[in-house]
mmCIF file of C-alpha atoms in Angstrom:
data_model
loop_
_atom_site.group_PDB
_atom_site.id
_atom_site.type_symbol
_atom_site.label_atom_id
_atom_site.label_comp_id
_atom_site.label_asym_id
_atom_site.label_seq_id
_atom_site.Cartn_x
_atom_site.Cartn_y
_atom_site.Cartn_z
ATOM 1 C CA MET X 23 0.210 -0.063 0.139
ATOM 2 C CA ALA X 24 1.399 3.040 -0.761
ATOM 3 C CA ASN X 25 1.729 5.774 2.213
ATOM 4 C CA SER X 26 4.107 8.485 0.609
ATOM 5 C CA PRO X 27 3.768 12.006 -1.596
ATOM 6 C CA THR X 28 5.358 9.688 -4.219
ATOM 7 C CA GLY X 29 2.976 7.032 -4.157
ATOM 8 C CA ASP X 30 5.815 4.935 -3.449
ATOM 9 C CA SER X 31 4.908 1.565 -1.291
ATOM 10 C CA VAL X 32 7.493 0.640 1.781
ATOM 11 C CA ILE X 33 8.701 -2.192 -0.545
ATOM 12 C CA GLY X 34 9.640 0.499 -3.330
ATOM 13 C CA ARG X 35 10.827 3.211 -0.639
ATOM 14 C CA VAL X 36 12.966 0.024 1.047
ATOM 15 C CA VAL X 37 14.245 -1.128 -2.523
ATOM 16 C CA ARG X 38 15.492 2.478 -3.230
ATOM 17 C CA LEU X 39 17.272 2.619 0.145
ATOM 18 C CA LEU X 40 19.180 -0.469 -0.955
ATOM 19 C CA ASN X 41 19.553 0.115 -4.791
ATOM 20 C CA ALA X 42 22.000 3.746 -3.096
ATOM 21 C CA PHE X 43 24.848 1.776 -2.830
ATOM 22 C CA ASP X 44 26.392 0.910 -5.232
ATOM 23 C CA ARG X 45 30.340 -0.343 -5.964
ATOM 24 C CA GLN X 46 31.672 3.798 -5.932
ATOM 25 C CA GLN X 47 29.322 4.543 -2.784
ATOM 26 C CA PRO X 48 29.461 0.961 -0.707
ATOM 27 C CA SER X 49 28.665 3.219 2.646
ATOM 28 C CA MET X 50 27.124 6.892 3.554
ATOM 29 C CA THR X 51 25.675 8.045 6.016
ATOM 30 C CA LEU X 52 22.207 8.636 6.773
ATOM 31 C CA SER X 53 22.025 12.030 5.312
ATOM 32 C CA GLY X 54 23.533 10.453 2.082
ATOM 33 C CA LEU X 55 21.740 7.768 1.776
ATOM 34 C CA ALA X 56 18.196 9.748 2.119
ATOM 35 C CA HIS X 57 20.009 11.975 -0.784
ATOM 36 C CA ARG X 58 20.434 9.141 -3.120
ATOM 37 C CA ALA X 59 17.275 7.153 -2.321
ATOM 38 C CA ALA X 60 15.679 10.528 -2.597
ATOM 39 C CA LEU X 61 13.469 10.279 0.329
ATOM 40 C CA PRO X 62 12.708 12.609 3.267
ATOM 41 C CA LEU X 63 15.017 12.411 5.984
ATOM 42 C CA THR X 64 12.700 11.060 8.437
ATOM 43 C CA THR X 65 11.155 8.380 6.333
ATOM 44 C CA ALA X 66 14.527 6.932 5.545
ATOM 45 C CA HIS X 67 15.294 7.102 9.194
ATOM 46 C CA ARG X 68 12.340 5.495 9.919
ATOM 47 C CA LEU X 69 13.028 2.512 7.508
ATOM 48 C CA VAL X 70 16.792 2.483 7.931
ATOM 49 C CA GLU X 71 16.157 1.521 11.723
ATOM 50 C CA GLU X 72 13.495 -1.561 10.839
ATOM 51 C CA LEU X 73 16.537 -2.486 8.123
ATOM 52 C CA VAL X 74 19.364 -2.357 10.621
ATOM 53 C CA LYS X 75 16.713 -4.250 13.055
ATOM 54 C CA TYR X 76 17.007 -7.025 10.823
ATOM 55 C CA GLY X 77 19.941 -6.788 9.548
ATOM 56 C CA LEU X 78 19.377 -6.153 5.862
ATOM 57 C CA ILE X 79 21.631 -2.785 6.838
ATOM 58 C CA GLU X 80 24.782 -3.044 9.138
ATOM 59 C CA ARG X 81 25.942 0.729 10.794
ATOM 60 C CA ASP X 82 29.480 0.827 11.439
ATOM 61 C CA PRO X 83 30.974 2.341 14.142
ATOM 62 C CA ASP X 84 31.615 5.801 13.008
ATOM 63 C CA GLY X 85 27.536 5.531 12.110
ATOM 64 C CA GLN X 86 28.140 4.967 8.387
ATOM 65 C CA LEU X 87 25.611 2.221 6.760
ATOM 66 C CA ARG X 88 25.989 -0.042 4.223
ATOM 67 C CA VAL X 89 24.336 -3.299 2.888
ATOM 68 C CA GLY X 90 24.289 -6.032 5.712
ATOM 69 C CA LEU X 91 25.266 -9.505 5.486
ATOM 70 C CA ARG X 92 21.877 -10.514 6.161
ATOM 71 C CA LEU X 93 20.605 -9.841 2.762
ATOM 72 C CA TRP X 94 23.310 -11.476 1.255
ATOM 73 C CA GLU X 95 22.670 -14.419 3.000
ATOM 74 C CA LEU X 96 18.831 -14.741 2.282
ATOM 75 C CA ALA X 97 19.451 -14.174 -1.928
ATOM 76 C CA ALA X 98 21.856 -16.996 -1.593
ATOM 77 C CA ARG X 99 19.764 -19.694 -0.182
ATOM 78 C CA GLY X 100 17.423 -19.870 -3.781
ATOM 79 C CA SER X 101 19.323 -17.774 -5.735
ATOM 80 C CA ARG X 102 19.486 -19.168 -9.694
ATOM 81 C CA ALA X 103 21.945 -16.578 -10.215
ATOM 82 C CA LEU X 104 24.271 -18.567 -7.069
ATOM 83 C CA THR X 105 23.538 -21.925 -8.331
ATOM 84 C CA LEU X 106 24.817 -20.506 -12.251
ATOM 85 C CA ARG X 107 27.610 -18.989 -10.796
ATOM 86 C CA GLU X 108 28.601 -22.429 -8.885
ATOM 87 C CA ILE X 109 28.386 -24.196 -12.269
ATOM 88 C CA ALA X 110 30.076 -22.233 -13.930
ATOM 89 C CA LEU X 111 33.253 -21.436 -12.085
ATOM 90 C CA PRO X 112 35.500 -24.546 -12.373
ATOM 91 C CA TYR X 113 35.050 -23.823 -16.453
ATOM 92 C CA MET X 114 35.809 -20.299 -16.622
ATOM 93 C CA GLU X 115 38.855 -21.114 -13.986
ATOM 94 C CA ASP X 116 39.987 -23.367 -17.640
ATOM 95 C CA VAL X 117 39.739 -20.130 -19.652
ATOM 96 C CA GLN X 118 41.488 -18.056 -17.536
ATOM 97 C CA ALA X 119 44.727 -20.714 -17.188
ATOM 98 C CA ALA X 120 44.267 -21.200 -20.964
ATOM 99 C CA VAL X 121 44.246 -17.573 -22.245
ATOM 100 C CA HIS X 122 44.962 -15.269 -19.316
ATOM 101 C CA ARG X 123 42.815 -12.898 -19.513
ATOM 102 C CA TYR X 124 39.796 -11.114 -17.804
ATOM 103 C CA THR X 125 37.099 -13.639 -17.514
ATOM 104 C CA THR X 126 33.246 -12.973 -16.678
ATOM 105 C CA LEU X 127 30.328 -14.791 -15.938
ATOM 106 C CA ALA X 128 27.066 -12.591 -17.290
ATOM 107 C CA ILE X 129 23.383 -12.934 -17.708
ATOM 108 C CA LEU X 130 20.424 -10.826 -18.661
ATOM 109 C CA ASP X 131 18.345 -9.454 -16.055
ATOM 110 C CA HIS X 132 15.146 -6.656 -16.803
ATOM 111 C CA GLY X 133 17.302 -5.776 -20.192
ATOM 112 C CA SER X 134 20.691 -5.230 -19.550
ATOM 113 C CA VAL X 135 23.484 -7.423 -18.928
ATOM 114 C CA LEU X 136 24.436 -8.453 -14.619
ATOM 115 C CA TYR X 137 27.233 -9.938 -13.957
ATOM 116 C CA LEU X 138 28.049 -12.782 -11.671
ATOM 117 C CA GLU X 139 31.725 -13.559 -11.406
ATOM 118 C CA ARG X 140 34.464 -12.132 -12.779
ATOM 119 C CA LEU X 141 37.787 -13.638 -12.842
ATOM 120 C CA SER X 142 40.833 -11.149 -13.049
ATOM 121 C CA ALA X 143 44.103 -11.978 -14.291
ATOM 122 C CA PRO X 144 47.267 -10.346 -12.679
ATOM 123 C CA ASP X 145 49.420 -10.557 -15.524
ATOM 124 C CA SER X 146 46.879 -8.371 -17.821
ATOM 125 C CA ALA X 147 47.858 -5.173 -19.327
ATOM 126 C CA LEU X 148 44.664 -4.245 -18.024
ATOM 127 C CA GLU X 149 44.671 -5.006 -14.418
ATOM 128 C CA ASN X 150 44.758 -1.446 -13.949
ATOM 129 C CA ALA X 151 42.930 -0.255 -16.608
ATOM 130 C CA LEU X 152 39.460 -1.982 -16.258
ATOM 131 C CA ASP X 153 36.863 -1.041 -14.178
ATOM 132 C CA ALA X 154 33.894 -2.536 -15.952
ATOM 133 C CA GLY X 155 32.170 -6.158 -15.770
ATOM 134 C CA HIS X 156 32.364 -6.690 -11.656
ATOM 135 C CA ILE X 157 30.544 -9.011 -9.505
ATOM 136 C CA ALA X 158 26.651 -7.633 -9.598
ATOM 137 C CA GLN X 159 27.331 -4.641 -11.954
ATOM 138 C CA ARG X 160 25.292 -3.618 -14.878
ATOM 139 C CA ALA X 161 25.810 -2.637 -18.093
ATOM 140 C CA PRO X 162 23.449 -1.867 -21.408
ATOM 141 C CA VAL X 163 22.828 -4.469 -22.794
ATOM 142 C CA HIS X 164 23.507 -2.824 -26.408
ATOM 143 C CA SER X 165 27.054 -1.314 -25.317
ATOM 144 C CA THR X 166 28.644 -5.176 -24.682
ATOM 145 C CA SER X 167 29.786 -8.062 -26.937
ATOM 146 C CA SER X 168 28.324 -10.135 -23.670
ATOM 147 C CA GLY X 169 25.129 -7.718 -24.148
ATOM 148 C CA LEU X 170 24.778 -8.532 -27.986
ATOM 149 C CA VAL X 171 25.349 -11.882 -27.250
ATOM 150 C CA LEU X 172 22.804 -12.807 -24.598
ATOM 151 C CA LEU X 173 20.453 -10.407 -27.119
ATOM 152 C CA ALA X 174 21.380 -11.943 -30.259
ATOM 153 C CA TYR X 175 19.620 -14.995 -28.944
ATOM 154 C CA SER X 176 17.101 -13.524 -26.728
ATOM 155 C CA PRO X 177 13.712 -13.783 -28.287
ATOM 156 C CA SER X 178 12.681 -11.262 -30.988
ATOM 157 C CA ALA X 179 9.845 -9.458 -28.777
ATOM 158 C CA LEU X 180 12.333 -8.340 -26.675
ATOM 159 C CA GLN X 181 15.276 -7.703 -29.049
ATOM 160 C CA GLU X 182 12.827 -5.184 -30.774
ATOM 161 C CA GLU X 183 12.205 -3.861 -26.921
ATOM 162 C CA VAL X 184 15.877 -3.107 -26.474
ATOM 163 C CA LEU X 185 16.464 -1.283 -29.980
ATOM 164 C CA ALA X 186 13.088 0.958 -29.631
ATOM 165 C CA GLY X 187 15.903 2.569 -27.153
ATOM 166 C CA PRO X 188 16.743 4.757 -25.890
ATOM 167 C CA LEU X 189 19.945 3.742 -26.692
ATOM 168 C CA GLU X 190 22.869 5.413 -24.834
ATOM 169 C CA LYS X 191 26.395 6.377 -25.670
ATOM 170 C CA VAL X 192 28.917 4.490 -23.330
ATOM 171 C CA THR X 193 31.737 5.132 -25.417
ATOM 172 C CA GLY X 194 32.462 6.950 -28.885
ATOM 173 C CA GLU X 195 32.290 3.775 -30.824
ATOM 174 C CA THR X 196 29.009 1.946 -28.748
ATOM 175 C CA ILE X 197 26.438 0.842 -31.531
ATOM 176 C CA THR X 198 23.251 3.184 -31.132
ATOM 177 C CA ASP X 199 22.038 2.641 -34.974
ATOM 178 C CA PRO X 200 19.136 -0.464 -34.584
ATOM 179 C CA GLN X 201 19.724 -1.368 -37.718
ATOM 180 C CA VAL X 202 23.591 -1.882 -37.424
ATOM 181 C CA ILE X 203 22.897 -3.543 -33.982
ATOM 182 C CA ARG X 204 20.431 -6.538 -35.991
ATOM 183 C CA ARG X 205 23.360 -7.149 -38.659
ATOM 184 C CA HIS X 206 25.689 -7.897 -35.273
ATOM 185 C CA LEU X 207 23.051 -9.793 -34.095
ATOM 186 C CA ALA X 208 22.354 -11.863 -37.232
ATOM 187 C CA GLU X 209 26.397 -12.130 -37.629
ATOM 188 C CA ILE X 210 26.659 -13.513 -34.076
ATOM 189 C CA ARG X 211 24.201 -16.071 -34.799
ATOM 190 C CA GLN X 212 26.053 -17.325 -37.832
ATOM 191 C CA ARG X 213 29.403 -17.454 -35.931
ATOM 192 C CA GLY X 214 28.564 -18.321 -32.843
ATOM 193 C CA TYR X 215 30.365 -15.803 -30.726
ATOM 194 C CA ALA X 216 30.867 -11.698 -30.746
ATOM 195 C CA ALA X 217 33.837 -9.723 -30.312
ATOM 196 C CA ILE X 218 33.502 -6.111 -30.596
ATOM 197 C CA PRO X 219 36.138 -3.536 -30.211
ATOM 198 C CA GLY X 220 36.036 -0.441 -27.605
ATOM 199 C CA ILE X 221 31.993 -0.570 -27.197
ATOM 200 C CA ALA X 222 31.864 -0.763 -23.124
ATOM 201 C CA VAL X 223 35.688 0.892 -22.861
ATOM 202 C CA LYS X 224 37.701 2.113 -25.951
ATOM 203 C CA GLU X 225 40.694 0.367 -24.287
ATOM 204 C CA TRP X 226 39.376 -3.572 -24.663
ATOM 205 C CA THR X 227 37.916 -5.855 -26.536
ATOM 206 C CA GLY X 228 35.300 -8.472 -25.395
ATOM 207 C CA ILE X 229 35.021 -11.846 -27.174
ATOM 208 C CA ALA X 230 31.961 -13.365 -25.712
ATOM 209 C CA VAL X 231 29.820 -16.888 -26.596
ATOM 210 C CA PRO X 232 26.528 -18.375 -25.224
ATOM 211 C CA VAL X 233 25.660 -20.375 -22.840
ATOM 212 C CA PHE X 234 22.705 -22.394 -23.286
ATOM 213 C CA GLY X 235 19.930 -23.798 -20.475
ATOM 214 C CA ALA X 236 17.149 -26.537 -20.467
ATOM 215 C CA GLY X 237 15.375 -26.281 -23.684
ATOM 216 C CA ASN X 238 18.311 -24.951 -25.674
ATOM 217 C CA ASN X 239 17.112 -21.305 -24.352
ATOM 218 C CA ILE X 240 20.161 -19.041 -24.234
ATOM 219 C CA ALA X 241 21.074 -18.655 -19.907
ATOM 220 C CA ALA X 242 23.975 -16.965 -19.951
ATOM 221 C CA VAL X 243 27.119 -15.588 -21.561
ATOM 222 C CA LEU X 244 31.236 -16.029 -20.643
ATOM 223 C CA ASN X 245 32.838 -13.211 -22.196
ATOM 224 C CA ALA X 246 36.934 -13.036 -21.905
ATOM 225 C CA THR X 247 38.236 -9.184 -22.017
ATOM 226 C CA VAL X 248 41.605 -8.092 -23.607
ATOM 227 C CA PRO X 249 43.401 -5.062 -24.908
ATOM 228 C CA ARG X 250 42.629 -3.705 -27.972
ATOM 229 C CA GLY X 251 44.980 -4.264 -30.464
ATOM 230 C CA GLU X 252 45.831 -7.512 -29.218
ATOM 231 C CA THR X 253 42.783 -9.178 -30.119
ATOM 232 C CA ASN X 254 43.459 -12.915 -31.123
ATOM 233 C CA VAL X 255 39.626 -14.613 -31.505
ATOM 234 C CA PRO X 256 41.411 -17.788 -33.134
ATOM 235 C CA PHE X 257 43.156 -18.229 -29.990
ATOM 236 C CA THR X 258 41.011 -17.162 -27.610
ATOM 237 C CA LEU X 259 37.669 -18.799 -28.912
ATOM 238 C CA PRO X 260 38.418 -22.390 -28.922
ATOM 239 C CA ALA X 261 39.044 -22.267 -24.790
ATOM 240 C CA LEU X 262 35.728 -20.285 -24.055
ATOM 241 C CA LEU X 263 33.696 -22.500 -26.745
ATOM 242 C CA THR X 264 35.000 -25.252 -24.342
ATOM 243 C CA ALA X 265 34.008 -24.388 -21.529
ATOM 244 C CA ALA X 266 30.052 -22.742 -22.749
ATOM 245 C CA HIS X 267 29.748 -26.235 -24.189
ATOM 246 C CA GLY X 268 30.855 -27.959 -20.806
ATOM 247 C CA ILE X 269 28.171 -25.450 -18.696
ATOM 248 C CA SER X 270 25.702 -25.876 -21.044
ATOM 249 C CA ARG X 271 25.690 -29.514 -20.661
ATOM 250 C CA ALA X 272 25.834 -28.985 -16.643
ATOM 251 C CA LEU X 273 22.289 -26.730 -17.288
ATOM 252 C CA GLY X 274 20.851 -29.503 -19.120
ATOM 253 C CA ALA X 275 21.243 -28.043 -22.454
ATOM 254 C CA ASP X 276 20.192 -30.733 -25.355
ATOM 255 C CA SER X 277 23.634 -29.535 -27.165
ATOM 256 C CA GLY X 278 26.438 -26.941 -26.810
ATOM 257 C CA PRO X 279 26.658 -23.299 -27.900
ATOM 258 C CA ALA X 280 26.688 -22.687 -31.460
ATOM 259 C CA ARG X 281 29.879 -23.668 -33.124
ATOM 260 C CA PRO X 282 31.747 -20.401 -35.221
ATOM 261 C CA ARG X 283 31.580 -21.725 -39.083
ATOM 262 C CA ARG X 284 34.327 -21.669 -41.482
ATOM 263 C CA ARG X 285 34.771 -19.349 -43.861
#
């Protein structure tokens, strides 16, 4: 039931409070939290006290607020994302051991890319440069190779919904023309992978392949990130496809990811 000037329900306001925390701002004061959540200070105070009581928000000794471990505990109990991550992790480790690149696992959620896991590569040239693809981070679906793979194997209705926009420019090379994106989606379905440089971060290229689940529906995407100019698809792709095939099989797919067609 709504009981606020904005018409938000209590749950809606709680979600706004929790959504105010992110990687750049993992903790903040009560006033800062109220400001980021666009809630009156008195409303934020009342809700935060309840959330602290049940461990969904924690208060540091210095008064800073952060998301509580209780929230993680509740989410982890029945999360399909956690199950997918646990299945995929050994295969991701194989990819990283083979190609020595950042390796990520992501899904399509509410029209955006949501990263479930990222394995770092300390010996990579991107170690100090890459600030994307973190666990629980989101990205516009059209702005990454991972997102375009997820979109390519999604139902056409969802594709059209995404392409209807707005499509923001993340870098100067992010593709925002729906017709150009459609061509890329067709090529991805034909080749079985995407490797488009500079669309998310101009200095790197994501090489992404699909992971399928039951009914051979798209379940996730596996990606290796390489410095732009050092992209070696023939070297990186076999490890990604082998891992994606193994994850797909473990998820109950009838067959592994689409293999790239020889030209």
